[in-house]
Amino acid sequence: METSGEHAVQKRQVLFFCLFLGVFGAGAEPLRYFVAEETERGTFLANLANDLGLRVGELSDRRSRIVSDQNMRFLLLNSLTGDLLLNEKLDREELCGPTEPCVLPFQLLLEKPFQIFRAELQVRDINDHSPVFLDKEILLKISESTNPGAAFPLESAQDSDVGTNSLSNYTISPNAYFHVNVHVGGEGNLLPKLILDQALDREEIPELSLTLTALDGGSPGRSGTTLLRILVVDVNDNAPEFVQSLYKVQVPENSPVGSLVVTVSARDLDTGSNGEIVYAFFYATERILKTFQINSTSGYLYLKARLNYEAIQTYTLTIQAKDGGGLSGNCTVIVEVTDINDNPPEILISSFTSPIAENSPETVVAVFRIRDRDSGNNGKMVCSIQDDLPFVLKPSVENFYTLVTERSLDREQNTEYSITITVTDLGTPRLKTEHNITVLVSDVNDNSPAFTQTSYVLLVHENNQPALHIGSISATDRDSGTNAQITYSLLPTQDPHLPLTSLVSINADNGQLFALRALDFEALQAFEFHVGATDHGSPALSSQALVRVVMLDENDNSPFVLYPMQNASAPCTELVPRAAEQGYLVTKVVAVDGDSGQNAWLSYQLLKATEPGLFGVWAHNGEVRTARLLSERDAARHRLVVLVKDNGEPPLSASVTLHVLLVDGFSQPYLPLPEVAPKGAQGDSLTVYLVIALASVSSLFLFSVLVFVVVKLCRRRRAAPLGVCSVPEGHFPGHLVDVSGSGTLSQSYQYEVCLKGGSGTNSEFKFLKPIFPNILSQSIGREVEENPSFQNNLGFS
């Protein structure tokens, strides 16, 4: 299995290979296309897909586009068919001026994968401009003493067309004195000169009017004319001469308007008006007239407008010095414009992608090009971005750069990045351009919901209202949007006996938990379940937490008396011998409470008595004992009402009625061992034996009577539905509890716990009395106190 590092290296190799293909394609010979100026918009130029060997539709798949430095959309690419169309009419003279050929470079940019193809569109000139003379009339003064063969420079015509469509010849109207000679100037332009064929005679012909015609080489040809007036003057035999025939000067492009460029100077050996010199431009172009001005008397050449090295680097001016007699001399001034770092670098964004999905491998965010219109070091540039960003700049050809991610992005750390692309040139002073772009990071569902707690404990009082809000759980998700929207749910429980869906419910939106029904502490003290939090992402992520619900007991159960049973058909009667001593245990009231804690703490008190002061009840264990010695004057039957009360708030209670019968001659079930009689008392042993025999006979008779009564009661119960020993389903099961003799009891006995038929609320316990009631009550009390397991068997709390 590939590791994430190896995978990242392979992705980086693929990106570098794509960049290499882009550089290789950009370094090849550019494609060349031709179009004539003024061609109609929408004209088909070529099919780029065929020229580049690409299949149909690949340009669209690879997100192709046309980019150029002109910042104008003169071309239109149909990426589906690969057709390259003309987007607007082109004016060659407006685009390129006198430059020939007129080439408009452009690039075909493919983004997926990144590749650049260079191409150029050459705009061919058509003959749509006629030659034009700036002056409608040219005035020449020629001395009559001028010798034949003398040449007189004439104004050049201006033709915006180039090549064969530009100026090709000059002609003059037929005459006997002059013809036109054409020669090529230093800048490749045609300069007409008027050649004198024979001497002039002012007295014979004082003035000549001729038509000068400029012809271009277009088809069909165009022409322009001007009137040439020649005045024949008297002899002025010295023409002005410049000190220098050529002036060269360098002027910084940031020179202010009105600054002095150069001073030209001419001399004339004549005197008077023939020696007065006037300086002027000799048939300068419109551009020169807008840029420079000359003082006609001093020869000072000034700047009339600001210079721009990026537009024109060199100006060639011809300055004429003319004296008062009409003679003139010319000189050439070459003004070289020096570059100043006055153009800040430019950033041309070709494509920009935002947002970027987090966890994505290296991704191309932007493709842009930088340029500086200055030259030399002023045009050299350095491009950079901040160092603390997970992005990197990768240079390509022709000052193209790609901005790519250096590593996977994490939206939870940064939701967006502000990237400043800084381009600085190397001129003096250095100029800088900054371009800010904001890259948004889109969310991917890569974070599971997290609960604020791993487990929750909710405390709920029993007997609550249905639909009670018992608590809330909460989870958060670091993702955003739908990936952070959480739905809560109850997870299936592992306990098949826990009806979770009928106990609680959860609000799927906010995690609030509700009890669906009233809870009973006595039936269920606590239960646990898991809740889940699932987000809405794709794929969805989830987590879970444990919830434990603990019921708090309410004092909703009154004490229940187990012994003596109050629903028996015959009242329970306790037999007490009159010979009983003070503190004699009559019986023990046994009660339980279904609640827990202090709600189940029971206390006992004697509420009513037939003879107050004769019996007492211990408050903590329910034992009923004699409070004093019995006497013959005490009544034989006594009725005691014992109150059993719990410690809840408010306290609940129950009462039980005891019937006590005082009897004579009832033997104690526990007899102390006889002491060894002294030798003088051996005669009394017969009396002791008689007492024991009488007690045995009495006990046997009493046992027979009790058995007879019990048998009668059992037969009567069986005749009714759900008899004494029947146990309805869902109630306490009948079972026998064997209690061995302990403490003061001298024999074993059994009792049976049975449930009386009827509704659950009226169900009671039934105890069958043992043979000796007093012995049973004493034994149960001691067993409950000394043996905790006996309490569990009885269901005591």
PDB file of C-alpha atoms in Angstrom, residues 207-404:
ATOM      1  CA  GLU A 207       7.165  83.473 -60.528  1.00  0.00           C
ATOM      2  CA  LEU A 208       6.264  79.866 -61.358  1.00  0.00           C
ATOM      3  CA  SER A 209       3.254  77.844 -60.046  1.00  0.00           C
ATOM      4  CA  LEU A 210       3.654  74.061 -60.249  1.00  0.00           C
ATOM      5  CA  THR A 211       1.738  71.091 -58.884  1.00  0.00           C
ATOM      6  CA  LEU A 212       3.709  68.605 -56.764  1.00  0.00           C
ATOM      7  CA  THR A 213       2.087  65.146 -56.658  1.00  0.00           C
ATOM      8  CA  ALA A 214       2.913  62.346 -54.198  1.00  0.00           C
ATOM      9  CA  LEU A 215       2.098  58.797 -55.388  1.00  0.00           C
ATOM     10  CA  ASP A 216       1.891  55.588 -53.337  1.00  0.00           C
ATOM     11  CA  GLY A 217       2.496  52.055 -54.596  1.00  0.00           C
ATOM     12  CA  GLY A 218      -0.879  50.609 -53.764  1.00  0.00           C
ATOM     13  CA  SER A 219      -3.310  48.977 -56.132  1.00  0.00           C
ATOM     14  CA  PRO A 220      -5.309  50.921 -57.025  1.00  0.00           C
ATOM     15  CA  GLY A 221      -2.890  53.758 -56.401  1.00  0.00           C
ATOM     16  CA  ARG A 222      -3.636  56.853 -54.354  1.00  0.00           C
ATOM     17  CA  SER A 223      -2.110  60.313 -54.585  1.00  0.00           C
ATOM     18  CA  GLY A 224      -1.950  63.680 -52.909  1.00  0.00           C
ATOM     19  CA  THR A 225      -1.028  67.115 -54.292  1.00  0.00           C
ATOM     20  CA  THR A 226       0.126  70.523 -53.120  1.00  0.00           C
ATOM     21  CA  LEU A 227       0.754  73.824 -54.914  1.00  0.00           C
ATOM     22  CA  LEU A 228       4.432  74.721 -55.419  1.00  0.00           C
ATOM     23  CA  ARG A 229       5.016  78.506 -55.865  1.00  0.00           C
ATOM     24  CA  ILE A 230       8.518  79.522 -56.979  1.00  0.00           C
ATOM     25  CA  LEU A 231       9.528  83.162 -56.609  1.00  0.00           C
ATOM     26  CA  VAL A 232      12.639  84.299 -58.529  1.00  0.00           C
ATOM     27  CA  VAL A 233      14.641  86.744 -56.383  1.00  0.00           C
ATOM     28  CA  ASP A 234      17.607  88.853 -56.835  1.00  0.00           C
ATOM     29  CA  VAL A 235      21.054  87.520 -56.045  1.00  0.00           C
ATOM     30  CA  ASN A 236      21.816  86.605 -52.424  1.00  0.00           C
ATOM     31  CA  ASP A 237      25.006  84.710 -52.803  1.00  0.00           C
ATOM     32  CA  ASN A 238      25.568  83.451 -49.206  1.00  0.00           C
ATOM     33  CA  ALA A 239      23.219  80.938 -47.667  1.00  0.00           C
ATOM     34  CA  PRO A 240      23.161  80.328 -43.903  1.00  0.00           C
ATOM     35  CA  GLU A 241      25.450  77.546 -42.671  1.00  0.00           C
ATOM     36  CA  PHE A 242      25.014  75.637 -39.401  1.00  0.00           C
ATOM     37  CA  VAL A 243      27.964  75.253 -37.085  1.00  0.00           C
ATOM     38  CA  GLN A 244      27.154  71.509 -36.970  1.00  0.00           C
ATOM     39  CA  SER A 245      25.316  69.629 -39.639  1.00  0.00           C
ATOM     40  CA  LEU A 246      24.293  66.956 -37.094  1.00  0.00           C
ATOM     41  CA  TYR A 247      23.292  67.405 -33.471  1.00  0.00           C
ATOM     42  CA  LYS A 248      22.848  64.371 -31.168  1.00  0.00           C
ATOM     43  CA  VAL A 249      21.369  64.764 -27.714  1.00  0.00           C
ATOM     44  CA  GLN A 250      20.009  62.407 -25.025  1.00  0.00           C
ATOM     45  CA  VAL A 251      16.970  63.517 -23.037  1.00  0.00           C
ATOM     46  CA  PRO A 252      15.522  61.615 -20.035  1.00  0.00           C
ATOM     47  CA  GLU A 253      11.892  60.698 -20.572  1.00  0.00           C
ATOM     48  CA  ASN A 254      10.883  62.372 -17.327  1.00  0.00           C
ATOM     49  CA  SER A 255      12.168  65.781 -18.431  1.00  0.00           C
ATOM     50  CA  PRO A 256       9.620  68.476 -17.633  1.00  0.00           C
ATOM     51  CA  VAL A 257       7.717  70.319 -20.323  1.00  0.00           C
ATOM     52  CA  GLY A 258       9.536  73.508 -21.344  1.00  0.00           C
ATOM     53  CA  SER A 259      13.030  72.191 -20.642  1.00  0.00           C
ATOM     54  CA  LEU A 260      15.813  73.012 -23.112  1.00  0.00           C
ATOM     55  CA  VAL A 261      16.793  70.154 -25.397  1.00  0.00           C
ATOM     56  CA  VAL A 262      19.572  71.676 -27.534  1.00  0.00           C
ATOM     57  CA  THR A 263      20.649  74.955 -29.110  1.00  0.00           C
ATOM     58  CA  VAL A 264      21.337  75.062 -32.874  1.00  0.00           C
ATOM     59  CA  SER A 265      23.344  77.868 -34.448  1.00  0.00           C
ATOM     60  CA  ALA A 266      23.879  79.033 -38.070  1.00  0.00           C
ATOM     61  CA  ARG A 267      25.936  81.811 -39.682  1.00  0.00           C
ATOM     62  CA  ASP A 268      25.336  83.956 -42.783  1.00  0.00           C
ATOM     63  CA  LEU A 269      28.120  86.028 -44.368  1.00  0.00           C
ATOM     64  CA  ASP A 270      25.655  88.403 -45.950  1.00  0.00           C
ATOM     65  CA  THR A 271      24.654  91.642 -44.373  1.00  0.00           C
ATOM     66  CA  GLY A 272      21.415  93.357 -43.807  1.00  0.00           C
ATOM     67  CA  SER A 273      18.287  91.409 -44.324  1.00  0.00           C
ATOM     68  CA  ASN A 274      20.256  88.796 -46.241  1.00  0.00           C
ATOM     69  CA  GLY A 275      22.239  88.104 -43.077  1.00  0.00           C
ATOM     70  CA  GLU A 276      19.264  87.889 -40.660  1.00  0.00           C
ATOM     71  CA  ILE A 277      18.586  84.214 -39.849  1.00  0.00           C
ATOM     72  CA  VAL A 278      15.279  82.715 -38.841  1.00  0.00           C
ATOM     73  CA  TYR A 279      15.118  79.139 -37.421  1.00  0.00           C
ATOM     74  CA  ALA A 280      12.200  76.834 -38.102  1.00  0.00           C
ATOM     75  CA  PHE A 281      11.320  73.156 -38.470  1.00  0.00           C
ATOM     76  CA  PHE A 282      11.724  71.979 -41.977  1.00  0.00           C
ATOM     77  CA  TYR A 283       8.536  70.188 -42.867  1.00  0.00           C
ATOM     78  CA  ALA A 284       8.297  68.317 -39.546  1.00  0.00           C
ATOM     79  CA  THR A 285       5.691  65.639 -38.913  1.00  0.00           C
ATOM     80  CA  GLU A 286       2.685  66.292 -36.753  1.00  0.00           C
ATOM     81  CA  ARG A 287       4.160  64.231 -33.918  1.00  0.00           C
ATOM     82  CA  ILE A 288       7.334  66.357 -33.874  1.00  0.00           C
ATOM     83  CA  LEU A 289       5.336  69.589 -33.936  1.00  0.00           C
ATOM     84  CA  LYS A 290       3.357  68.396 -30.909  1.00  0.00           C
ATOM     85  CA  THR A 291       6.479  67.387 -28.982  1.00  0.00           C
ATOM     86  CA  PHE A 292       9.035  70.145 -29.711  1.00  0.00           C
ATOM     87  CA  GLN A 293       9.151  73.894 -30.353  1.00  0.00           C
ATOM     88  CA  ILE A 294      12.036  76.112 -31.502  1.00  0.00           C
ATOM     89  CA  ASN A 295      12.801  79.758 -30.867  1.00  0.00           C
ATOM     90  CA  SER A 296      13.001  81.327 -34.335  1.00  0.00           C
ATOM     91  CA  THR A 297      15.702  83.876 -33.393  1.00  0.00           C
ATOM     92  CA  SER A 298      17.868  82.054 -30.831  1.00  0.00           C
ATOM     93  CA  GLY A 299      17.724  78.498 -32.144  1.00  0.00           C
ATOM     94  CA  TYR A 300      16.737  77.111 -28.703  1.00  0.00           C
ATOM     95  CA  LEU A 301      14.899  73.760 -28.985  1.00  0.00           C
ATOM     96  CA  TYR A 302      12.386  73.172 -26.151  1.00  0.00           C
ATOM     97  CA  LEU A 303      10.109  70.325 -25.035  1.00  0.00           C
ATOM     98  CA  LYS A 304       6.488  71.046 -25.781  1.00  0.00           C
ATOM     99  CA  ALA A 305       5.075  67.755 -24.399  1.00  0.00           C
ATOM    100  CA  ARG A 306       6.282  64.971 -22.146  1.00  0.00           C
ATOM    101  CA  LEU A 307       8.403  62.204 -23.615  1.00  0.00           C
ATOM    102  CA  ASN A 308       7.647  58.524 -23.297  1.00  0.00           C
ATOM    103  CA  TYR A 309      10.452  56.063 -23.898  1.00  0.00           C
ATOM    104  CA  GLU A 310       8.028  53.166 -24.150  1.00  0.00           C
ATOM    105  CA  ALA A 311       6.265  54.886 -27.097  1.00  0.00           C
ATOM    106  CA  ILE A 312       9.138  56.512 -29.052  1.00  0.00           C
ATOM    107  CA  GLN A 313      12.824  56.096 -28.369  1.00  0.00           C
ATOM    108  CA  THR A 314      14.289  58.435 -31.065  1.00  0.00           C
ATOM    109  CA  TYR A 315      13.194  61.640 -32.774  1.00  0.00           C
ATOM    110  CA  THR A 316      14.879  62.922 -35.969  1.00  0.00           C
ATOM    111  CA  LEU A 317      14.307  66.643 -36.616  1.00  0.00           C
ATOM    112  CA  THR A 318      15.388  68.805 -39.576  1.00  0.00           C
ATOM    113  CA  ILE A 319      15.860  72.462 -38.666  1.00  0.00           C
ATOM    114  CA  GLN A 320      16.152  75.112 -41.327  1.00  0.00           C
ATOM    115  CA  ALA A 321      18.000  78.434 -41.008  1.00  0.00           C
ATOM    116  CA  LYS A 322      16.752  80.949 -43.583  1.00  0.00           C
ATOM    117  CA  ASP A 323      18.132  84.426 -44.158  1.00  0.00           C
ATOM    118  CA  GLY A 324      16.230  87.510 -45.258  1.00  0.00           C
ATOM    119  CA  GLY A 325      17.179  86.965 -48.850  1.00  0.00           C
ATOM    120  CA  GLY A 326      15.431  83.557 -48.941  1.00  0.00           C
ATOM    121  CA  LEU A 327      18.523  81.403 -48.788  1.00  0.00           C
ATOM    122  CA  SER A 328      18.501  78.605 -46.271  1.00  0.00           C
ATOM    123  CA  GLY A 329      20.559  75.869 -44.735  1.00  0.00           C
ATOM    124  CA  ASN A 330      19.521  72.705 -42.912  1.00  0.00           C
ATOM    125  CA  CYS A 331      20.824  70.634 -40.031  1.00  0.00           C
ATOM    126  CA  THR A 332      19.658  67.392 -38.434  1.00  0.00           C
ATOM    127  CA  VAL A 333      18.934  67.008 -34.723  1.00  0.00           C
ATOM    128  CA  ILE A 334      18.650  63.447 -33.340  1.00  0.00           C
ATOM    129  CA  VAL A 335      16.953  63.347 -29.933  1.00  0.00           C
ATOM    130  CA  GLU A 336      17.458  60.021 -28.104  1.00  0.00           C
ATOM    131  CA  VAL A 337      14.998  59.436 -25.249  1.00  0.00           C
ATOM    132  CA  THR A 338      16.640  57.663 -22.300  1.00  0.00           C
ATOM    133  CA  ASP A 339      14.606  55.313 -20.175  1.00  0.00           C
ATOM    134  CA  ILE A 340      13.650  56.227 -16.640  1.00  0.00           C
ATOM    135  CA  ASN A 341      12.140  53.710 -14.226  1.00  0.00           C
ATOM    136  CA  ASP A 342       8.744  55.321 -14.385  1.00  0.00           C
ATOM    137  CA  ASN A 343       6.608  52.272 -15.123  1.00  0.00           C
ATOM    138  CA  PRO A 344       5.733  49.961 -12.250  1.00  0.00           C
ATOM    139  CA  PRO A 345       5.497  46.261 -13.009  1.00  0.00           C
ATOM    140  CA  GLU A 346       2.112  44.912 -14.125  1.00  0.00           C
ATOM    141  CA  ILE A 347       0.359  41.698 -13.116  1.00  0.00           C
ATOM    142  CA  LEU A 348      -1.980  40.158 -15.697  1.00  0.00           C
ATOM    143  CA  ILE A 349      -4.175  37.413 -14.204  1.00  0.00           C
ATOM    144  CA  SER A 350      -5.040  34.766 -16.793  1.00  0.00           C
ATOM    145  CA  SER A 351      -6.978  32.367 -14.554  1.00  0.00           C
ATOM    146  CA  PHE A 352      -7.946  32.148 -10.908  1.00  0.00           C
ATOM    147  CA  THR A 353      -9.615  29.290  -9.029  1.00  0.00           C
ATOM    148  CA  SER A 354     -11.398  29.759  -5.711  1.00  0.00           C
ATOM    149  CA  PRO A 355     -12.532  28.102  -3.516  1.00  0.00           C
ATOM    150  CA  ILE A 356     -10.093  25.218  -3.162  1.00  0.00           C
ATOM    151  CA  ALA A 357     -11.349  22.023  -1.518  1.00  0.00           C
ATOM    152  CA  GLU A 358      -9.453  21.158   1.650  1.00  0.00           C
ATOM    153  CA  ASN A 359      -7.299  18.007   1.672  1.00  0.00           C
ATOM    154  CA  SER A 360      -6.782  18.408  -2.093  1.00  0.00           C
ATOM    155  CA  PRO A 361      -3.328  17.572  -3.508  1.00  0.00           C
ATOM    156  CA  GLU A 362      -1.227  20.222  -5.203  1.00  0.00           C
ATOM    157  CA  THR A 363      -3.665  22.458  -7.065  1.00  0.00           C
ATOM    158  CA  VAL A 364      -3.101  25.316  -9.508  1.00  0.00           C
ATOM    159  CA  VAL A 365      -4.749  28.346  -7.911  1.00  0.00           C
ATOM    160  CA  ALA A 366      -3.824  31.075 -10.407  1.00  0.00           C
ATOM    161  CA  VAL A 367      -1.949  31.578 -13.679  1.00  0.00           C
ATOM    162  CA  PHE A 368      -0.649  35.079 -14.318  1.00  0.00           C
ATOM    163  CA  ARG A 369       1.950  37.006 -16.280  1.00  0.00           C
ATOM    164  CA  ILE A 370       4.135  39.934 -15.200  1.00  0.00           C
ATOM    165  CA  ARG A 371       5.602  42.663 -17.393  1.00  0.00           C
ATOM    166  CA  ASP A 372       7.402  46.004 -17.132  1.00  0.00           C
ATOM    167  CA  ARG A 373       7.336  48.514 -19.989  1.00  0.00           C
ATOM    168  CA  ASP A 374      10.725  49.902 -19.020  1.00  0.00           C
ATOM    169  CA  SER A 375      13.957  48.535 -20.481  1.00  0.00           C
ATOM    170  CA  GLY A 376      17.262  47.260 -19.148  1.00  0.00           C
ATOM    171  CA  ASN A 377      17.405  46.783 -15.417  1.00  0.00           C
ATOM    172  CA  ASN A 378      14.313  48.936 -15.150  1.00  0.00           C
ATOM    173  CA  GLY A 379      12.428  46.162 -16.915  1.00  0.00           C
ATOM    174  CA  LYS A 380      13.846  43.217 -14.957  1.00  0.00           C
ATOM    175  CA  MET A 381      11.478  41.925 -12.293  1.00  0.00           C
ATOM    176  CA  VAL A 382      11.366  39.701  -9.214  1.00  0.00           C
ATOM    177  CA  CYS A 383       8.058  38.038  -8.226  1.00  0.00           C
ATOM    178  CA  SER A 384       7.289  36.716  -4.733  1.00  0.00           C
ATOM    179  CA  ILE A 385       4.560  35.959  -2.166  1.00  0.00           C
ATOM    180  CA  GLN A 386       4.583  35.750   1.640  1.00  0.00           C
ATOM    181  CA  ASP A 387       6.735  33.028   3.202  1.00  0.00           C
ATOM    182  CA  ASP A 388       4.220  31.848   5.817  1.00  0.00           C
ATOM    183  CA  LEU A 389       1.638  30.512   3.377  1.00  0.00           C
ATOM    184  CA  PRO A 390       1.115  26.970   2.062  1.00  0.00           C
ATOM    185  CA  PHE A 391       1.491  28.219  -1.501  1.00  0.00           C
ATOM    186  CA  VAL A 392       4.431  28.438  -3.880  1.00  0.00           C
ATOM    187  CA  LEU A 393       5.153  30.349  -7.082  1.00  0.00           C
ATOM    188  CA  LYS A 394       6.502  28.407 -10.039  1.00  0.00           C
ATOM    189  CA  PRO A 395       7.959  30.396 -12.960  1.00  0.00           C
ATOM    190  CA  SER A 396       7.249  29.434 -16.547  1.00  0.00           C
ATOM    191  CA  VAL A 397       8.186  30.918 -19.922  1.00  0.00           C
ATOM    192  CA  GLU A 398       7.627  34.503 -21.073  1.00  0.00           C
ATOM    193  CA  ASN A 399       7.219  35.757 -17.483  1.00  0.00           C
ATOM    194  CA  PHE A 400       4.291  33.398 -16.795  1.00  0.00           C
ATOM    195  CA  TYR A 401       3.881  32.149 -13.237  1.00  0.00           C
ATOM    196  CA  THR A 402       1.645  29.534 -11.646  1.00  0.00           C
ATOM    197  CA  LEU A 403       0.489  29.797  -8.036  1.00  0.00           C
ATOM    198  CA  VAL A 404       0.027  26.281  -6.636  1.00  0.00           C
TER     199      VAL A 404
END
